Amino acid sequence: MTAKPAAAAARATVYGYPRQGGNRELKKAVEGYWKGRVTADALRTTAAELRRANWRELADAGIHEVPTGDFSYYDHVLDTSVMVGAVPARHRAAVEADVLDGYFAMARGTRDVAPLEMTKWFDTNYHYLVPELGPGTVFTADSAKQVAELKEALALGLTARPVLVGPVTYLLLAKPAPGVADDFDPLTLLDRLLPVYAEILADLRAAGAEWVQLDEPALVQDRTPAELNAATRAYRDLGALADRPRLLVASYFGRLGDALKVLAAAPVDGLALDFTDSAAANLEDLAAVGGLPGKRLVAGVVNGRNIWINDFQKSLATLATLLGLADRVDVAASCSLLHVPLDAAAEHDIDPQVRRWLAFARQKTAEIATLARGLANGTDALTAELAANRADLASRTDSALTRDPAVRARTAAITDADGRRSQPYAERAAAQRAHLGLPLLPTTTIGSFPQTDELRVARADLRAGRIDTAGYEERIKDEIREVLAFQEKTGIDVLVHGEPERNDMVQYFAEQLTGYVATRHGWVQSYGTRYVRPPVLAGDISRPEPMTVRWTTYAQAQTSKPVKGMLTGPVTMLAWSFVRDDQPLGDTARQVALALRDEVNDLEAAGTSVIQVDEPALRETLPLRAADHAAYLDWATESFRLSTSGVRPDTQIHTHMCYAEFGDIVQAIDDLDADVISLEAARSHMQVAGELAEHGYPREAGPGVWDIHSPRVPGTEEAAALLRKGLEAIPAERLWVNPDCGLKTRDWTETRASLENLVSAARQVRAELSTDNG
């Protein structure tokens, strides 16, 4: 069937674009500024050049309306806090002294002042800085960044649309400020915040904005009647403003549900909705509310979170259906393209057969432009594009690279017994204490140690052929010995080898497993200047040979203390990859779990007594709707147990989680049946310890006492105070002492001082306990 042209020419747009630049120029400039090698003016110049390059690239690709305001030095939610004047009291002096330095102080902290808490952006691997609000918060408008970036785009002759975090989502993402009662609801500040948004909208209108986008992704989560009423009030008031641009309210990451009725009835000028597979019900729901007569609909039909090519025929059918439900229909990705790498065409090392299946940000903008053209002119205008797209989709469906009969047979043979330890925890704990002989409040680290410039140079030299494998491995051995010697001298009880051979906690394993494809340039922002290269999970997973045994046993041979084996768990291997979309996630997780099970068993056979299987992504991958939680947690916890249940009772299984809200998954943490769990807790002041205690968590736990995402070095008394707070919730015989997370991003000066203070704090609190018991 030939689609008819749209009544009004459809426009192509996006909500956001990768910020870093083709060679991560932003990362280099920001970190250079922190180190004093780049001036503030030079940093601003680099940022402006990257913005202009992005806008020109989008326009040249056929994007009719470019976004502004999505660019950030660190985080767009932090930018929103600055925009509305919600600067924490402890940072106000720094911001007043120097706006840029104060901004980074809020993000990273200083020697004396703690940063804002950081957590996951919905169910993605992006992290945002949590606003801190209280009854005394006074909002003030500061539209300078948003207005300046809009003017930059308009000066290039482009049609531009500022993108802001919406007021309801901003408040729902916030937390009570330090010293404010835990039950304070930031949403009670809505009436104070709306006049500030009104002022900012007026400023943008005066600067030339025809449309402004207000992002409300929090409305795709389960929301109470009070929260939906807040959304009703917010957009009733903003829509009624006399001096405002046209308002486009955007949601993404799922189905809006009841919130769709609220937004469809609001006096705004358009909605942007997700229509990809995970949110396909938005189409039916939109029809049920009578569509958007007289309004603009921006249809997110290109997946902005994954990297597989779009199915043009399917998307055009969706768009054709939507034509009857709004005054005009435009085409977009389902969310900001911040969550995907920049350009698949740069991946020359990937098998060309696989590369034709991939669409990164540049390819997705081309897909959006193509679909907009097809919607505007009819499918007859896309004959060649549709034929090529069908061939690429068929190539993936028919490829032998995606199916391994042996892996599928092994997965099908899994039994319930494969996911259970041979003895209950109490018996295992006794065996482990006898075997390991650890002190009260044992100290350890999470896994990685600083990735020094020397290590990066050695890795680059190996790739370039300047040194051979033997020379590179000698450098790795030197680093392992140095890391072990430092830990032994400091007095750490359970050691790690520091992971100097690893480039990334997911990519390192992906490069050794069949079914994964690694990228060379596929960088995606995780937080601030931390970028990762998620591998592509393209086919069935198996482990051809041991992955970590050699380096772990080398490290263990250097010391009489236990050295942890370090692995990344199956859920995180999926969550921090671009996962295949042609089979259920649970099926893929079981394949990864079986590969890891083989590795765990090999580590134990080689003499490793403590094995850590990290699952920092368990919470972030939790579906946004409660109705979907049970099914996800069932396969997620099962896959972890499948990885770890083949060991002896006296082998201690650890896991680790960080930078998420853990309260709503404590039962799942319990269901993992790990012997020890370490968790991020420093920024939240041991909140998770109380959550574990309230649940009655029966096993050992290490709530972190050092926030490693800040350059601050915590003093001994600071760490000891956190330990004492932890002891209020967790008995001493079950409490571990550790940092929040791995130390890869820290330098050696910070690491030495912080770990020395951590061990001193453990000794001090041990002595206090001994005195109390004496």
C-alpha angles and dihedrals in degrees: 000000000000115000115230120236117264117260090238120032107264117236127218119225144156132211097221143343137217108286103201103077128233093291098030090261092162093055091050094047095048094046089045088054091051090052093047095247096108124051123227090248092051090050091051090048092052091048093050091049091051092050092050092047091051094049093047091047091051093047092048089051091057101265105148099193120035124202123241129191093038092099114096139175089219118345136353093220089055087050088055091052088054091046092056096038096247095146112154114246093243090060101042095092091052092048092048091049095048124355096208096045090045090052092054091044089060089051100042107014126228134248090280106021128065120230127236116281115265126214142158122294100237109295096334131099092246116107126213132194110250116236114236114217138167143170089279096052113129115198122211127180121247108171095162097112095044094046094045094051092047090053091049091056095043090051088061089059093251131139103242136188120197113226120210134175103254120245096245095050091045092056094042089054093051129094134205111279119245109287093023119115113267091234093059110124113215089202088074086073093065095105090054093047100048096068088054091053088047090055092048092049090051090051091051091048090052090050091056106271113153093179132021122194119217112195116216106172091148087074092070088068125080106286132191122234088254092055092047089049088054089055090049092052094044096055094037089058098040092044091053094056113120096208105050142108120246111286126230112188111202132198129179145164094063152340117333095211113174092003090066090069089052095050096040089056095044120106092247126122103236149357130222112208137182113243100171120119096278091054102031089124088072088079093056091042092050091053090048092058092049098260124261106299112193092008139102120250120199106200117209099206098145112077107244095188105051132050106228120117118262123256098236096192092052093045093048090051090053092047091049090054091049093054090080094050104060141032090248133002123211128184129240145145116276092252140347114317087229086103098063133060122262109249133007090191089071092062098094093158094062117095105264089230090060095039091061088063094056132091120182124178096293092047091046092053088052090050091050091050091048093051091047089052091049091049092049099042105023130255092282085076090061103049095127095040093050092049092050091047092051090051093050092049091048091049090060095043093051098039120120087212090077099053131058113178093200092055092048092049092051092048092050090054095059113126132197089252090062088068099052130083115237093242135030119260098259092058092043092050092054092049092048094049090051092047100043101034094206124173126244110284094018116208127224142144129239099249121271126076126200115307097224128205088250091059092048091049091049091051091048091047090053092051091048094047095243090125130025128235093264092055092047093050092051088056090051091050091051090052093048092051091049093049092048093047091052092050093048092048091048092050102245111165105209112035136206128205091231098240097250091158093058126091095189136353093245104027092052091062095036090059089058099044125079114239095041126102119202123211128216099204103020097120119166126182115250096173136329107330093342109113127177134193106225110205121230117249100212106155147008115316130236138150113237094190142349113300108192107013097095097055094038093053090045089055094046090053089061097058144033092220119090115269117205121234107227124214136159114237127240098253092051091045086059100037094050093045131067095256127212113261098201098083137031115284091234091061091053092046091055091053091053091044092056091051090051092046089060090051094048091050092048091050091052092048089053092056103267109147099181120047123180120202107189121216105174090147097058092098098036092056092053107122115254094237120067092222089068097047101087096054092048096046091047095062094033095056092038091056092051092050090046088056096049110028099085096078133097120266092251093056107096117222117205130185132188136208131179147178102016139096104265103182096093095050101045090114089053090049087053091048091057087072092210114162093225131017126192118200140184107259112139099092092043092048096241095310092148092056089063091046091053091049093048089053092048094241104192104198137071122288140184113202105194121256098188123061100216095185089073127065089229117119108218114223123235093255092049091054091043091052090054090049091052089051089050090052090058087068107024124048115244093243089061101039123102128193118226145128121271096254146343120313100228094115097047127084125238095253092058092040096052095047095043096048092046089053091046092054091045089052091051091050092047093051091044088055091049091051091048090052092047091050093044 
